[in-house]
Structure formats: C-alpha cells, structure tokens
Amino acid sequence: MKKYHLLFVFICLSVYSIAQLSEKDSLITAVIYDDTLGSPNEATELWISKKLKGKTLKNMVDENIISREDMRDLALPLGVFKNKENVNFTKGMIDMWKMKAAHINRKSNTADADIMVLALEGIEQNLSPKGKMTLLIYRDSLISPATKKLKVLHQEIKKMYSDDRAVFMDLIAENLSPNVILGFNIQELLPPTHMLANGKIKSVNPIFKAYYFDRLLSEAGVEFIHYFPSRYDQINSYGPFQITGVAVADIQANTRLINSFKLFKNMGELKTVDDHILLATIFAYDNWERLSYLISLDGSLATFNDYFKDYTKDEQKTRILRLFISGMTACMHHDPPATWKVIRNYLKEAETLDKLHYECISEQGGKQLRKYYKSSVEAYLIMKVYHELLGE
C-alpha cells in the first residue's frame, strides 16, 4: 500500500507543478528527468505525449504552442516567424539561410561560393521533397547503418591499440548506439532552452524536441534536415549535426586513425544526409580515441576500465556508461578540448564512478557543456521509449 500511496503523491505533485505554468509552456518545458537523470516523471511524460500525439506542425502554430512572435528557433524553420503565413518549408529554408547570411554580414565577412551554392541547393531540394519519414525510420534506416559501419572500422583498427586502450575503445564502440547518435543529433538541431512569459529560461523537454524533429522529417522530409544551416556560424556548416570542416580536418589530422576512417577530405564531399551522419559518427569515435590517448598518459584509463569491466552483468553500470557516453559524445562534438579536460579532471579526483553519469559534468563542466550534456542525455533516454510514447 505504501508504494501506491507514494505513487499517488508523486502524480499529484507532477500535475500541480504543470498547473503552475500555462499549458503551452508546460508542453515545452515540463521536467521529465531530475538533475541526477533518475527515473522519468511518468505522469508528466504521459501527459505531454497525450497532448502532442497527432498534432501537425501547423496545428502547433495555429494553437500557439509554437509562437510566431517570440519562438524564433522553432518558428523560423517553418516559415512563420514574425508573419501570418501558413507553414511553408521552402520559405523556412530560405529564411534560415538568410539569417545565416545576415550573421556573416554582421561579422564583416564575405560568404564564400560554397555557402551560396549550398543555400541554393537546399532551397531547390525542398521544393519537391521525396524523403518523408518518421523519426524512428530515420534512426533505423539512416543512423543505424552508420553505427554498424563504425563497429567494422573499430575492428579494423583495434589491433593497433595498446591493451588498455583497446578495452576502453571497445566500451565506446559497443555503446555508440543509434540512440546515442540520434540524441546528440536532436541536441544539435533544436533549441535546448525556452523563455517563459515571465522571462525565466527553462530547458526544453526531450519529448517536445523529439516530436518536433519527427514532424520535420514527416512533413518537410529528410532533405530539409540535410540542408538545415547552422545559423550562428560564419562558415560552411549545415546538416543534421551542423557539421563543419573542423571535424573533417580533425579526423584527417589524427595520425593514429587508419585511412579507412578518413572517408571525407572536405565538406564538398558530403553529398547526402547519410554522409553527414557517417561523418558525425566517425568524428565521435575520433574524439573518444583522442581522449583514450590522453587518459592513458595520466593513469585514469585503468580506473575507468576496471570500474566498467563487468558492466554487461551490472544493470546500473550499463546505465551509467551509456548515459555518460551519450552526453559526452555531444559535448565533444561541441568543444572537444574542454570536454577532455572535464573528464580527465574528474577521473583523477573521483573516489568512485558510481555517479559519473551526472556528477562529472555538474562538478567540472561549465554552463554551456552542462546544457549540451543534459539536452543530449535526455534525448537519448526519450528515444529508448519514444516508440511507446509517440511512435506509430
């Protein structure tokens, strides 16, 4: 009886906390996971899912869940920011590239020809999209092949590692799953925060972000994701992971990686969304490989390996490892050196790794890395249950 009493209290508190915000703000910012990334707030999770399921992007705009006036990062891709037009993805694509051009102009730089060509390609491709699909199909048909390819590449290079680095990179390769890659894909493409009417800034919950992404794929098509520009960069950066030439150059410059990893020599060789996904997946591996080399120098590699040596037999350690990999993969995509420093410092100081999955970033990471970590881990966690909450 005590168990059911506590559950009832938990549900009541959840409903009460939702009631403190407008329904619109609650749908976007209601908390699903606490700061320790523990069990989800199931009552809120189900409430948001029920409210969103079946809504189109037009529905969300018409119902003012997505505001035309003050939710630029969600309204701009739909072509409805600061205007009363219907949802129009071609206009959204034009508006996003115009915003990128304006950002470049403000920084007193000149857009190179490649950026202008990409913008025109993106607009043309989105006039007649052919790749409409759900988020789950996107994961299974486009991201899964990239993670499978990575496992093959890992087996090719594994024999070149020292024993301890081979163990570490086995842990990484085995757990760079489609949901991990999709989790930081969602983080890269969608805004992590939302400002409430009272001016407070709250995190956007992962259900809303995942559903919005699903609707983009289903209504606008994968072509829209392929040409989605990184609007705050001055360089040739776009696609589902907002990838830049920095990633390509870093993989090419890593002398410890064999040539099989160096599939792309420049951004111009990325021809499809599949190429973007594969590059992002290889870049994730590249960043973890560089970390393994660094922590092998300061003695922390053995500590990590020893803690997780039996992870497949320990459900809690499996969870800790996968949450840590999902969050830090996104952080390294954003700022590799800063993330390596965070991890190295924590591993040197921690007496146990029992709280690694939330304590490392909260104790060592700055505001930006903490935001990336939380957003990506929550998206990873939601994708594990998305088929039950909102899948077809």
mmCIF file with all atom_site columns, N, CA and C in Angstrom, residues 74-139:
data_model
loop_
_atom_site.group_PDB
_atom_site.id
_atom_site.type_symbol
_atom_site.label_atom_id
_atom_site.label_alt_id
_atom_site.label_comp_id
_atom_site.label_asym_id
_atom_site.label_entity_id
_atom_site.label_seq_id
_atom_site.pdbx_PDB_ins_code
_atom_site.Cartn_x
_atom_site.Cartn_y
_atom_site.Cartn_z
_atom_site.occupancy
_atom_site.B_iso_or_equiv
_atom_site.pdbx_formal_charge
_atom_site.auth_seq_id
_atom_site.auth_comp_id
_atom_site.auth_asym_id
_atom_site.auth_atom_id
_atom_site.pdbx_PDB_model_num
ATOM 1   N N  . LEU A 1 74  ? 12.127 27.796 -33.292 1.00 0.00 ? 74  LEU A N  1
ATOM 2   C CA . LEU A 1 74  ? 11.139 26.791 -33.683 1.00 0.00 ? 74  LEU A CA 1
ATOM 3   C C  . LEU A 1 74  ? 10.254 27.271 -34.829 1.00 0.00 ? 74  LEU A C  1
ATOM 4   N N  . ALA A 1 75  ? 9.995  28.577 -34.894 1.00 0.00 ? 75  ALA A N  1
ATOM 5   C CA . ALA A 1 75  ? 9.100  29.125 -35.917 1.00 0.00 ? 75  ALA A CA 1
ATOM 6   C C  . ALA A 1 75  ? 9.816  29.402 -37.242 1.00 0.00 ? 75  ALA A C  1
ATOM 7   N N  . LEU A 1 76  ? 11.087 29.818 -37.178 1.00 0.00 ? 76  LEU A N  1
ATOM 8   C CA . LEU A 1 76  ? 11.813 30.179 -38.402 1.00 0.00 ? 76  LEU A CA 1
ATOM 9   C C  . LEU A 1 76  ? 11.888 29.034 -39.405 1.00 0.00 ? 76  LEU A C  1
ATOM 10  N N  . PRO A 1 77  ? 12.220 27.802 -38.994 1.00 0.00 ? 77  PRO A N  1
ATOM 11  C CA . PRO A 1 77  ? 12.268 26.714 -39.981 1.00 0.00 ? 77  PRO A CA 1
ATOM 12  C C  . PRO A 1 77  ? 10.933 26.429 -40.652 1.00 0.00 ? 77  PRO A C  1
ATOM 13  N N  . LEU A 1 78  ? 9.843  26.864 -40.029 1.00 0.00 ? 78  LEU A N  1
ATOM 14  C CA . LEU A 1 78  ? 8.509  26.609 -40.577 1.00 0.00 ? 78  LEU A CA 1
ATOM 15  C C  . LEU A 1 78  ? 8.040  27.731 -41.489 1.00 0.00 ? 78  LEU A C  1
ATOM 16  N N  . GLY A 1 79  ? 8.839  28.784 -41.600 1.00 0.00 ? 79  GLY A N  1
ATOM 17  C CA . GLY A 1 79  ? 8.475  29.909 -42.454 1.00 0.00 ? 79  GLY A CA 1
ATOM 18  C C  . GLY A 1 79  ? 7.406  30.806 -41.871 1.00 0.00 ? 79  GLY A C  1
ATOM 19  N N  . VAL A 1 80  ? 7.204  30.753 -40.536 1.00 0.00 ? 80  VAL A N  1
ATOM 20  C CA . VAL A 1 80  ? 6.107  31.516 -39.928 1.00 0.00 ? 80  VAL A CA 1
ATOM 21  C C  . VAL A 1 80  ? 6.591  32.552 -38.917 1.00 0.00 ? 80  VAL A C  1
ATOM 22  N N  . PHE A 1 81  ? 7.894  32.756 -38.805 1.00 0.00 ? 81  PHE A N  1
ATOM 23  C CA . PHE A 1 81  ? 8.391  33.688 -37.783 1.00 0.00 ? 81  PHE A CA 1
ATOM 24  C C  . PHE A 1 81  ? 8.084  35.128 -38.188 1.00 0.00 ? 81  PHE A C  1
ATOM 25  N N  . LYS A 1 82  ? 7.397  35.828 -37.297 1.00 0.00 ? 82  LYS A N  1
ATOM 26  C CA . LYS A 1 82  ? 7.043  37.235 -37.481 1.00 0.00 ? 82  LYS A CA 1
ATOM 27  C C  . LYS A 1 82  ? 6.144  37.464 -38.702 1.00 0.00 ? 82  LYS A C  1
ATOM 28  N N  . ASN A 1 83  ? 5.346  36.480 -39.063 1.00 0.00 ? 83  ASN A N  1
ATOM 29  C CA . ASN A 1 83  ? 4.379  36.677 -40.145 1.00 0.00 ? 83  ASN A CA 1
ATOM 30  C C  . ASN A 1 83  ? 3.153  35.796 -39.904 1.00 0.00 ? 83  ASN A C  1
ATOM 31  N N  . LYS A 1 84  ? 2.112  35.981 -40.712 1.00 0.00 ? 84  LYS A N  1
ATOM 32  C CA . LYS A 1 84  ? 0.859  35.247 -40.533 1.00 0.00 ? 84  LYS A CA 1
ATOM 33  C C  . LYS A 1 84  ? 0.634  34.202 -41.615 1.00 0.00 ? 84  LYS A C  1
ATOM 34  N N  . GLU A 1 85  ? 1.693  33.850 -42.347 1.00 0.00 ? 85  GLU A N  1
ATOM 35  C CA . GLU A 1 85  ? 1.560  32.882 -43.426 1.00 0.00 ? 85  GLU A CA 1
ATOM 36  C C  . GLU A 1 85  ? 1.394  31.469 -42.874 1.00 0.00 ? 85  GLU A C  1
ATOM 37  N N  . ASN A 1 86  ? 0.920  30.551 -43.737 1.00 0.00 ? 86  ASN A N  1
ATOM 38  C CA . ASN A 1 86  ? 0.843  29.148 -43.365 1.00 0.00 ? 86  ASN A CA 1
ATOM 39  C C  . ASN A 1 86  ? 2.243  28.548 -43.298 1.00 0.00 ? 86  ASN A C  1
ATOM 40  N N  . VAL A 1 87  ? 2.355  27.415 -42.634 1.00 0.00 ? 87  VAL A N  1
ATOM 41  C CA . VAL A 1 87  ? 3.641  26.708 -42.582 1.00 0.00 ? 87  VAL A CA 1
ATOM 42  C C  . VAL A 1 87  ? 4.110  26.440 -44.006 1.00 0.00 ? 87  VAL A C  1
ATOM 43  N N  . ASN A 1 88  ? 5.337  26.848 -44.283 1.00 0.00 ? 88  ASN A N  1
ATOM 44  C CA . ASN A 1 88  ? 5.899  26.724 -45.628 1.00 0.00 ? 88  ASN A CA 1
ATOM 45  C C  . ASN A 1 88  ? 7.385  26.406 -45.490 1.00 0.00 ? 88  ASN A C  1
ATOM 46  N N  . PHE A 1 89  ? 7.757  25.154 -45.784 1.00 0.00 ? 89  PHE A N  1
ATOM 47  C CA . PHE A 1 89  ? 9.128  24.723 -45.524 1.00 0.00 ? 89  PHE A CA 1
ATOM 48  C C  . PHE A 1 89  ? 10.140 25.328 -46.494 1.00 0.00 ? 89  PHE A C  1
ATOM 49  N N  . THR A 1 90  ? 9.705  25.609 -47.724 1.00 0.00 ? 90  THR A N  1
ATOM 50  C CA . THR A 1 90  ? 10.616 26.282 -48.651 1.00 0.00 ? 90  THR A CA 1
ATOM 51  C C  . THR A 1 90  ? 10.947 27.681 -48.135 1.00 0.00 ? 90  THR A C  1
ATOM 52  N N  . LYS A 1 91  ? 9.933  28.390 -47.665 1.00 0.00 ? 91  LYS A N  1
ATOM 53  C CA . LYS A 1 91  ? 10.176 29.705 -47.073 1.00 0.00 ? 91  LYS A CA 1
ATOM 54  C C  . LYS A 1 91  ? 11.047 29.566 -45.821 1.00 0.00 ? 91  LYS A C  1
ATOM 55  N N  . GLY A 1 92  ? 10.784 28.517 -45.033 1.00 0.00 ? 92  GLY A N  1
ATOM 56  C CA . GLY A 1 92  ? 11.595 28.293 -43.838 1.00 0.00 ? 92  GLY A CA 1
ATOM 57  C C  . GLY A 1 92  ? 13.057 28.090 -44.180 1.00 0.00 ? 92  GLY A C  1
ATOM 58  N N  . MET A 1 93  ? 13.328 27.316 -45.239 1.00 0.00 ? 93  MET A N  1
ATOM 59  C CA . MET A 1 93  ? 14.698 27.091 -45.669 1.00 0.00 ? 93  MET A CA 1
ATOM 60  C C  . MET A 1 93  ? 15.350 28.399 -46.121 1.00 0.00 ? 93  MET A C  1
ATOM 61  N N  . ILE A 1 94  ? 14.614 29.192 -46.893 1.00 0.00 ? 94  ILE A N  1
ATOM 62  C CA . ILE A 1 94  ? 15.128 30.494 -47.342 1.00 0.00 ? 94  ILE A CA 1
ATOM 63  C C  . ILE A 1 94  ? 15.400 31.406 -46.143 1.00 0.00 ? 94  ILE A C  1
ATOM 64  N N  . ASP A 1 95  ? 14.456 31.448 -45.200 1.00 0.00 ? 95  ASP A N  1
ATOM 65  C CA . ASP A 1 95  ? 14.614 32.317 -44.032 1.00 0.00 ? 95  ASP A CA 1
ATOM 66  C C  . ASP A 1 95  ? 15.831 31.926 -43.195 1.00 0.00 ? 95  ASP A C  1
ATOM 67  N N  . MET A 1 96  ? 16.078 30.627 -43.044 1.00 0.00 ? 96  MET A N  1
ATOM 68  C CA . MET A 1 96  ? 17.230 30.196 -42.253 1.00 0.00 ? 96  MET A CA 1
ATOM 69  C C  . MET A 1 96  ? 18.550 30.569 -42.921 1.00 0.00 ? 96  MET A C  1
ATOM 70  N N  . TRP A 1 97  ? 18.633 30.375 -44.250 1.00 0.00 ? 97  TRP A N  1
ATOM 71  C CA . TRP A 1 97  ? 19.862 30.744 -44.955 1.00 0.00 ? 97  TRP A CA 1
ATOM 72  C C  . TRP A 1 97  ? 20.042 32.259 -44.986 1.00 0.00 ? 97  TRP A C  1
ATOM 73  N N  . LYS A 1 98  ? 18.941 33.008 -45.053 1.00 0.00 ? 98  LYS A N  1
ATOM 74  C CA . LYS A 1 98  ? 19.036 34.474 -44.973 1.00 0.00 ? 98  LYS A CA 1
ATOM 75  C C  . LYS A 1 98  ? 19.568 34.897 -43.610 1.00 0.00 ? 98  LYS A C  1
ATOM 76  N N  . MET A 1 99  ? 19.131 34.216 -42.555 1.00 0.00 ? 99  MET A N  1
ATOM 77  C CA . MET A 1 99  ? 19.613 34.540 -41.218 1.00 0.00 ? 99  MET A CA 1
ATOM 78  C C  . MET A 1 99  ? 21.112 34.256 -41.111 1.00 0.00 ? 99  MET A C  1
ATOM 79  N N  . LYS A 1 100 ? 21.548 33.143 -41.706 1.00 0.00 ? 100 LYS A N  1
ATOM 80  C CA . LYS A 1 100 ? 22.979 32.824 -41.687 1.00 0.00 ? 100 LYS A CA 1
ATOM 81  C C  . LYS A 1 100 ? 23.772 33.898 -42.442 1.00 0.00 ? 100 LYS A C  1
ATOM 82  N N  . ALA A 1 101 ? 23.237 34.310 -43.603 1.00 0.00 ? 101 ALA A N  1
ATOM 83  C CA . ALA A 1 101 ? 23.911 35.343 -44.391 1.00 0.00 ? 101 ALA A CA 1
ATOM 84  C C  . ALA A 1 101 ? 23.997 36.651 -43.618 1.00 0.00 ? 101 ALA A C  1
ATOM 85  N N  . ALA A 1 102 ? 22.921 37.002 -42.912 1.00 0.00 ? 102 ALA A N  1
ATOM 86  C CA . ALA A 1 102 ? 22.926 38.232 -42.120 1.00 0.00 ? 102 ALA A CA 1
ATOM 87  C C  . ALA A 1 102 ? 23.942 38.153 -40.996 1.00 0.00 ? 102 ALA A C  1
ATOM 88  N N  . HIS A 1 103 ? 24.075 36.961 -40.385 1.00 0.00 ? 103 HIS A N  1
ATOM 89  C CA . HIS A 1 103 ? 25.060 36.777 -39.321 1.00 0.00 ? 103 HIS A CA 1
ATOM 90  C C  . HIS A 1 103 ? 26.478 36.960 -39.872 1.00 0.00 ? 103 HIS A C  1
ATOM 91  N N  . ILE A 1 104 ? 26.732 36.380 -41.040 1.00 0.00 ? 104 ILE A N  1
ATOM 92  C CA . ILE A 1 104 ? 28.050 36.531 -41.673 1.00 0.00 ? 104 ILE A CA 1
ATOM 93  C C  . ILE A 1 104 ? 28.322 38.001 -41.983 1.00 0.00 ? 104 ILE A C  1
ATOM 94  N N  . ASN A 1 105 ? 27.298 38.690 -42.476 1.00 0.00 ? 105 ASN A N  1
ATOM 95  C CA . ASN A 1 105 ? 27.454 40.103 -42.827 1.00 0.00 ? 105 ASN A CA 1
ATOM 96  C C  . ASN A 1 105 ? 27.764 40.958 -41.599 1.00 0.00 ? 105 ASN A C  1
ATOM 97  N N  . ARG A 1 106 ? 27.094 40.658 -40.474 1.00 0.00 ? 106 ARG A N  1
ATOM 98  C CA . ARG A 1 106 ? 27.340 41.412 -39.242 1.00 0.00 ? 106 ARG A CA 1
ATOM 99  C C  . ARG A 1 106 ? 28.769 41.242 -38.756 1.00 0.00 ? 106 ARG A C  1
ATOM 100 N N  . LYS A 1 107 ? 29.331 40.075 -39.044 1.00 0.00 ? 107 LYS A N  1
ATOM 101 C CA . LYS A 1 107 ? 30.705 39.804 -38.610 1.00 0.00 ? 107 LYS A CA 1
ATOM 102 C C  . LYS A 1 107 ? 31.739 40.318 -39.618 1.00 0.00 ? 107 LYS A C  1
ATOM 103 N N  . SER A 1 108 ? 31.246 41.066 -40.616 1.00 0.00 ? 108 SER A N  1
ATOM 104 C CA . SER A 1 108 ? 32.120 41.682 -41.628 1.00 0.00 ? 108 SER A CA 1
ATOM 105 C C  . SER A 1 108 ? 32.896 40.659 -42.429 1.00 0.00 ? 108 SER A C  1
ATOM 106 N N  . ASN A 1 109 ? 32.297 39.524 -42.647 1.00 0.00 ? 109 ASN A N  1
ATOM 107 C CA . ASN A 1 109 ? 32.914 38.514 -43.501 1.00 0.00 ? 109 ASN A CA 1
ATOM 108 C C  . ASN A 1 109 ? 32.126 38.396 -44.798 1.00 0.00 ? 109 ASN A C  1
ATOM 109 N N  . THR A 1 110 ? 32.731 37.770 -45.768 1.00 0.00 ? 110 THR A N  1
ATOM 110 C CA . THR A 1 110 ? 32.073 37.532 -47.040 1.00 0.00 ? 110 THR A CA 1
ATOM 111 C C  . THR A 1 110 ? 31.775 36.044 -47.172 1.00 0.00 ? 110 THR A C  1
ATOM 112 N N  . ALA A 1 111 ? 30.533 35.718 -47.476 1.00 0.00 ? 111 ALA A N  1
ATOM 113 C CA . ALA A 1 111 ? 30.170 34.311 -47.654 1.00 0.00 ? 111 ALA A CA 1
ATOM 114 C C  . ALA A 1 111 ? 30.894 33.749 -48.872 1.00 0.00 ? 111 ALA A C  1
ATOM 115 N N  . ASP A 1 112 ? 31.517 32.574 -48.703 1.00 0.00 ? 112 ASP A N  1
ATOM 116 C CA . ASP A 1 112 ? 32.208 32.002 -49.860 1.00 0.00 ? 112 ASP A CA 1
ATOM 117 C C  . ASP A 1 112 ? 31.197 31.348 -50.802 1.00 0.00 ? 112 ASP A C  1
ATOM 118 N N  . ALA A 1 113 ? 31.672 31.017 -51.988 1.00 0.00 ? 113 ALA A N  1
ATOM 119 C CA . ALA A 1 113 ? 30.786 30.492 -53.029 1.00 0.00 ? 113 ALA A CA 1
ATOM 120 C C  . ALA A 1 113 ? 30.126 29.189 -52.603 1.00 0.00 ? 113 ALA A C  1
ATOM 121 N N  . ASP A 1 114 ? 30.835 28.357 -51.835 1.00 0.00 ? 114 ASP A N  1
ATOM 122 C CA . ASP A 1 114 ? 30.274 27.066 -51.410 1.00 0.00 ? 114 ASP A CA 1
ATOM 123 C C  . ASP A 1 114 ? 29.012 27.257 -50.570 1.00 0.00 ? 114 ASP A C  1
ATOM 124 N N  . ILE A 1 115 ? 29.027 28.275 -49.700 1.00 0.00 ? 115 ILE A N  1
ATOM 125 C CA . ILE A 1 115 ? 27.862 28.525 -48.862 1.00 0.00 ? 115 ILE A CA 1
ATOM 126 C C  . ILE A 1 115 ? 26.668 28.942 -49.712 1.00 0.00 ? 115 ILE A C  1
ATOM 127 N N  . MET A 1 116 ? 26.925 29.812 -50.689 1.00 0.00 ? 116 MET A N  1
ATOM 128 C CA . MET A 1 116 ? 25.834 30.273 -51.557 1.00 0.00 ? 116 MET A CA 1
ATOM 129 C C  . MET A 1 116 ? 25.275 29.121 -52.396 1.00 0.00 ? 116 MET A C  1
ATOM 130 N N  . VAL A 1 117 ? 26.155 28.255 -52.879 1.00 0.00 ? 117 VAL A N  1
ATOM 131 C CA . VAL A 1 117 ? 25.699 27.096 -53.655 1.00 0.00 ? 117 VAL A CA 1
ATOM 132 C C  . VAL A 1 117 ? 24.857 26.176 -52.790 1.00 0.00 ? 117 VAL A C  1
ATOM 133 N N  . LEU A 1 118 ? 25.300 25.947 -51.550 1.00 0.00 ? 118 LEU A N  1
ATOM 134 C CA . LEU A 1 118 ? 24.550 25.091 -50.634 1.00 0.00 ? 118 LEU A CA 1
ATOM 135 C C  . LEU A 1 118 ? 23.155 25.651 -50.372 1.00 0.00 ? 118 LEU A C  1
ATOM 136 N N  . ALA A 1 119 ? 23.076 26.949 -50.165 1.00 0.00 ? 119 ALA A N  1
ATOM 137 C CA . ALA A 1 119 ? 21.783 27.568 -49.904 1.00 0.00 ? 119 ALA A CA 1
ATOM 138 C C  . ALA A 1 119 ? 20.836 27.348 -51.086 1.00 0.00 ? 119 ALA A C  1
ATOM 139 N N  . LEU A 1 120 ? 21.336 27.531 -52.279 1.00 0.00 ? 120 LEU A N  1
ATOM 140 C CA . LEU A 1 120 ? 20.505 27.334 -53.471 1.00 0.00 ? 120 LEU A CA 1
ATOM 141 C C  . LEU A 1 120 ? 20.110 25.870 -53.634 1.00 0.00 ? 120 LEU A C  1
ATOM 142 N N  . GLU A 1 121 ? 21.058 24.966 -53.383 1.00 0.00 ? 121 GLU A N  1
ATOM 143 C CA . GLU A 1 121 ? 20.748 23.528 -53.455 1.00 0.00 ? 121 GLU A CA 1
ATOM 144 C C  . GLU A 1 121 ? 19.644 23.172 -52.466 1.00 0.00 ? 121 GLU A C  1
ATOM 145 N N  . GLY A 1 122 ? 19.795 23.686 -51.240 1.00 0.00 ? 122 GLY A N  1
ATOM 146 C CA . GLY A 1 122 ? 18.821 23.370 -50.204 1.00 0.00 ? 122 GLY A CA 1
ATOM 147 C C  . GLY A 1 122 ? 17.436 23.843 -50.544 1.00 0.00 ? 122 GLY A C  1
ATOM 148 N N  . ILE A 1 123 ? 17.341 25.051 -51.096 1.00 0.00 ? 123 ILE A N  1
ATOM 149 C CA . ILE A 1 123 ? 16.044 25.590 -51.495 1.00 0.00 ? 123 ILE A CA 1
ATOM 150 C C  . ILE A 1 123 ? 15.447 24.751 -52.617 1.00 0.00 ? 123 ILE A C  1
ATOM 151 N N  . GLU A 1 124 ? 16.270 24.391 -53.594 1.00 0.00 ? 124 GLU A N  1
ATOM 152 C CA . GLU A 1 124 ? 15.789 23.596 -54.725 1.00 0.00 ? 124 GLU A CA 1
ATOM 153 C C  . GLU A 1 124 ? 15.303 22.218 -54.278 1.00 0.00 ? 124 GLU A C  1
ATOM 154 N N  . GLN A 1 125 ? 16.091 21.550 -53.430 1.00 0.00 ? 125 GLN A N  1
ATOM 155 C CA . GLN A 1 125 ? 15.735 20.202 -52.977 1.00 0.00 ? 125 GLN A CA 1
ATOM 156 C C  . GLN A 1 125 ? 14.429 20.200 -52.177 1.00 0.00 ? 125 GLN A C  1
ATOM 157 N N  . ASN A 1 126 ? 14.172 21.292 -51.474 1.00 0.00 ? 126 ASN A N  1
ATOM 158 C CA . ASN A 1 126 ? 12.985 21.333 -50.629 1.00 0.00 ? 126 ASN A CA 1
ATOM 159 C C  . ASN A 1 126 ? 11.734 21.778 -51.361 1.00 0.00 ? 126 ASN A C  1
ATOM 160 N N  . LEU A 1 127 ? 11.856 22.092 -52.646 1.00 0.00 ? 127 LEU A N  1
ATOM 161 C CA . LEU A 1 127 ? 10.669 22.395 -53.439 1.00 0.00 ? 127 LEU A CA 1
ATOM 162 C C  . LEU A 1 127 ? 9.835  21.143 -53.705 1.00 0.00 ? 127 LEU A C  1
ATOM 163 N N  . SER A 1 128 ? 10.517 20.001 -53.776 1.00 0.00 ? 128 SER A N  1
ATOM 164 C CA . SER A 1 128 ? 9.801  18.735 -54.020 1.00 0.00 ? 128 SER A CA 1
ATOM 165 C C  . SER A 1 128 ? 10.470 17.603 -53.244 1.00 0.00 ? 128 SER A C  1
ATOM 166 N N  . PRO A 1 129 ? 10.324 17.610 -51.908 1.00 0.00 ? 129 PRO A N  1
ATOM 167 C CA . PRO A 1 129 ? 10.971 16.595 -51.071 1.00 0.00 ? 129 PRO A CA 1
ATOM 168 C C  . PRO A 1 129 ? 10.432 15.190 -51.340 1.00 0.00 ? 129 PRO A C  1
ATOM 169 N N  . LYS A 1 130 ? 11.317 14.219 -51.310 1.00 0.00 ? 130 LYS A N  1
ATOM 170 C CA . LYS A 1 130 ? 10.922 12.826 -51.554 1.00 0.00 ? 130 LYS A CA 1
ATOM 171 C C  . LYS A 1 130 ? 11.151 11.939 -50.329 1.00 0.00 ? 130 LYS A C  1
ATOM 172 N N  . GLY A 1 131 ? 11.941 12.422 -49.384 1.00 0.00 ? 131 GLY A N  1
ATOM 173 C CA . GLY A 1 131 ? 12.335 11.569 -48.261 1.00 0.00 ? 131 GLY A CA 1
ATOM 174 C C  . GLY A 1 131 ? 11.565 11.812 -46.988 1.00 0.00 ? 131 GLY A C  1
ATOM 175 N N  . LYS A 1 132 ? 10.238 11.765 -47.053 1.00 0.00 ? 132 LYS A N  1
ATOM 176 C CA . LYS A 1 132 ? 9.446  11.951 -45.838 1.00 0.00 ? 132 LYS A CA 1
ATOM 177 C C  . LYS A 1 132 ? 9.416  10.645 -45.041 1.00 0.00 ? 132 LYS A C  1
ATOM 178 N N  . MET A 1 133 ? 9.698  10.748 -43.750 1.00 0.00 ? 133 MET A N  1
ATOM 179 C CA . MET A 1 133 ? 9.778  9.555  -42.896 1.00 0.00 ? 133 MET A CA 1
ATOM 180 C C  . MET A 1 133 ? 9.592  9.951  -41.444 1.00 0.00 ? 133 MET A C  1
ATOM 181 N N  . THR A 1 134 ? 9.288  8.978  -40.605 1.00 0.00 ? 134 THR A N  1
ATOM 182 C CA . THR A 1 134 ? 9.184  9.232  -39.173 1.00 0.00 ? 134 THR A CA 1
ATOM 183 C C  . THR A 1 134 ? 10.569 9.261  -38.550 1.00 0.00 ? 134 THR A C  1
ATOM 184 N N  . LEU A 1 135 ? 10.621 9.728  -37.315 1.00 0.00 ? 135 LEU A N  1
ATOM 185 C CA . LEU A 1 135 ? 11.893 9.778  -36.582 1.00 0.00 ? 135 LEU A CA 1
ATOM 186 C C  . LEU A 1 135 ? 12.460 8.378  -36.364 1.00 0.00 ? 135 LEU A C  1
ATOM 187 N N  . LEU A 1 136 ? 11.599 7.411  -36.102 1.00 0.00 ? 136 LEU A N  1
ATOM 188 C CA . LEU A 1 136 ? 12.062 6.048  -35.866 1.00 0.00 ? 136 LEU A CA 1
ATOM 189 C C  . LEU A 1 136 ? 12.620 5.426  -37.139 1.00 0.00 ? 136 LEU A C  1
ATOM 190 N N  . ILE A 1 137 ? 12.001 5.718  -38.278 1.00 0.00 ? 137 ILE A N  1
ATOM 191 C CA . ILE A 1 137 ? 12.534 5.215  -39.548 1.00 0.00 ? 137 ILE A CA 1
ATOM 192 C C  . ILE A 1 137 ? 13.863 5.891  -39.863 1.00 0.00 ? 137 ILE A C  1
ATOM 193 N N  . TYR A 1 138 ? 13.951 7.193  -39.594 1.00 0.00 ? 138 TYR A N  1
ATOM 194 C CA . TYR A 1 138 ? 15.207 7.932  -39.765 1.00 0.00 ? 138 TYR A CA 1
ATOM 195 C C  . TYR A 1 138 ? 16.324 7.264  -38.966 1.00 0.00 ? 138 TYR A C  1
ATOM 196 N N  . ARG A 1 139 ? 16.027 6.953  -37.718 1.00 0.00 ? 139 ARG A N  1
ATOM 197 C CA . ARG A 1 139 ? 17.031 6.287  -36.875 1.00 0.00 ? 139 ARG A CA 1
ATOM 198 C C  . ARG A 1 139 ? 17.420 4.927  -37.441 1.00 0.00 ? 139 ARG A C  1
#
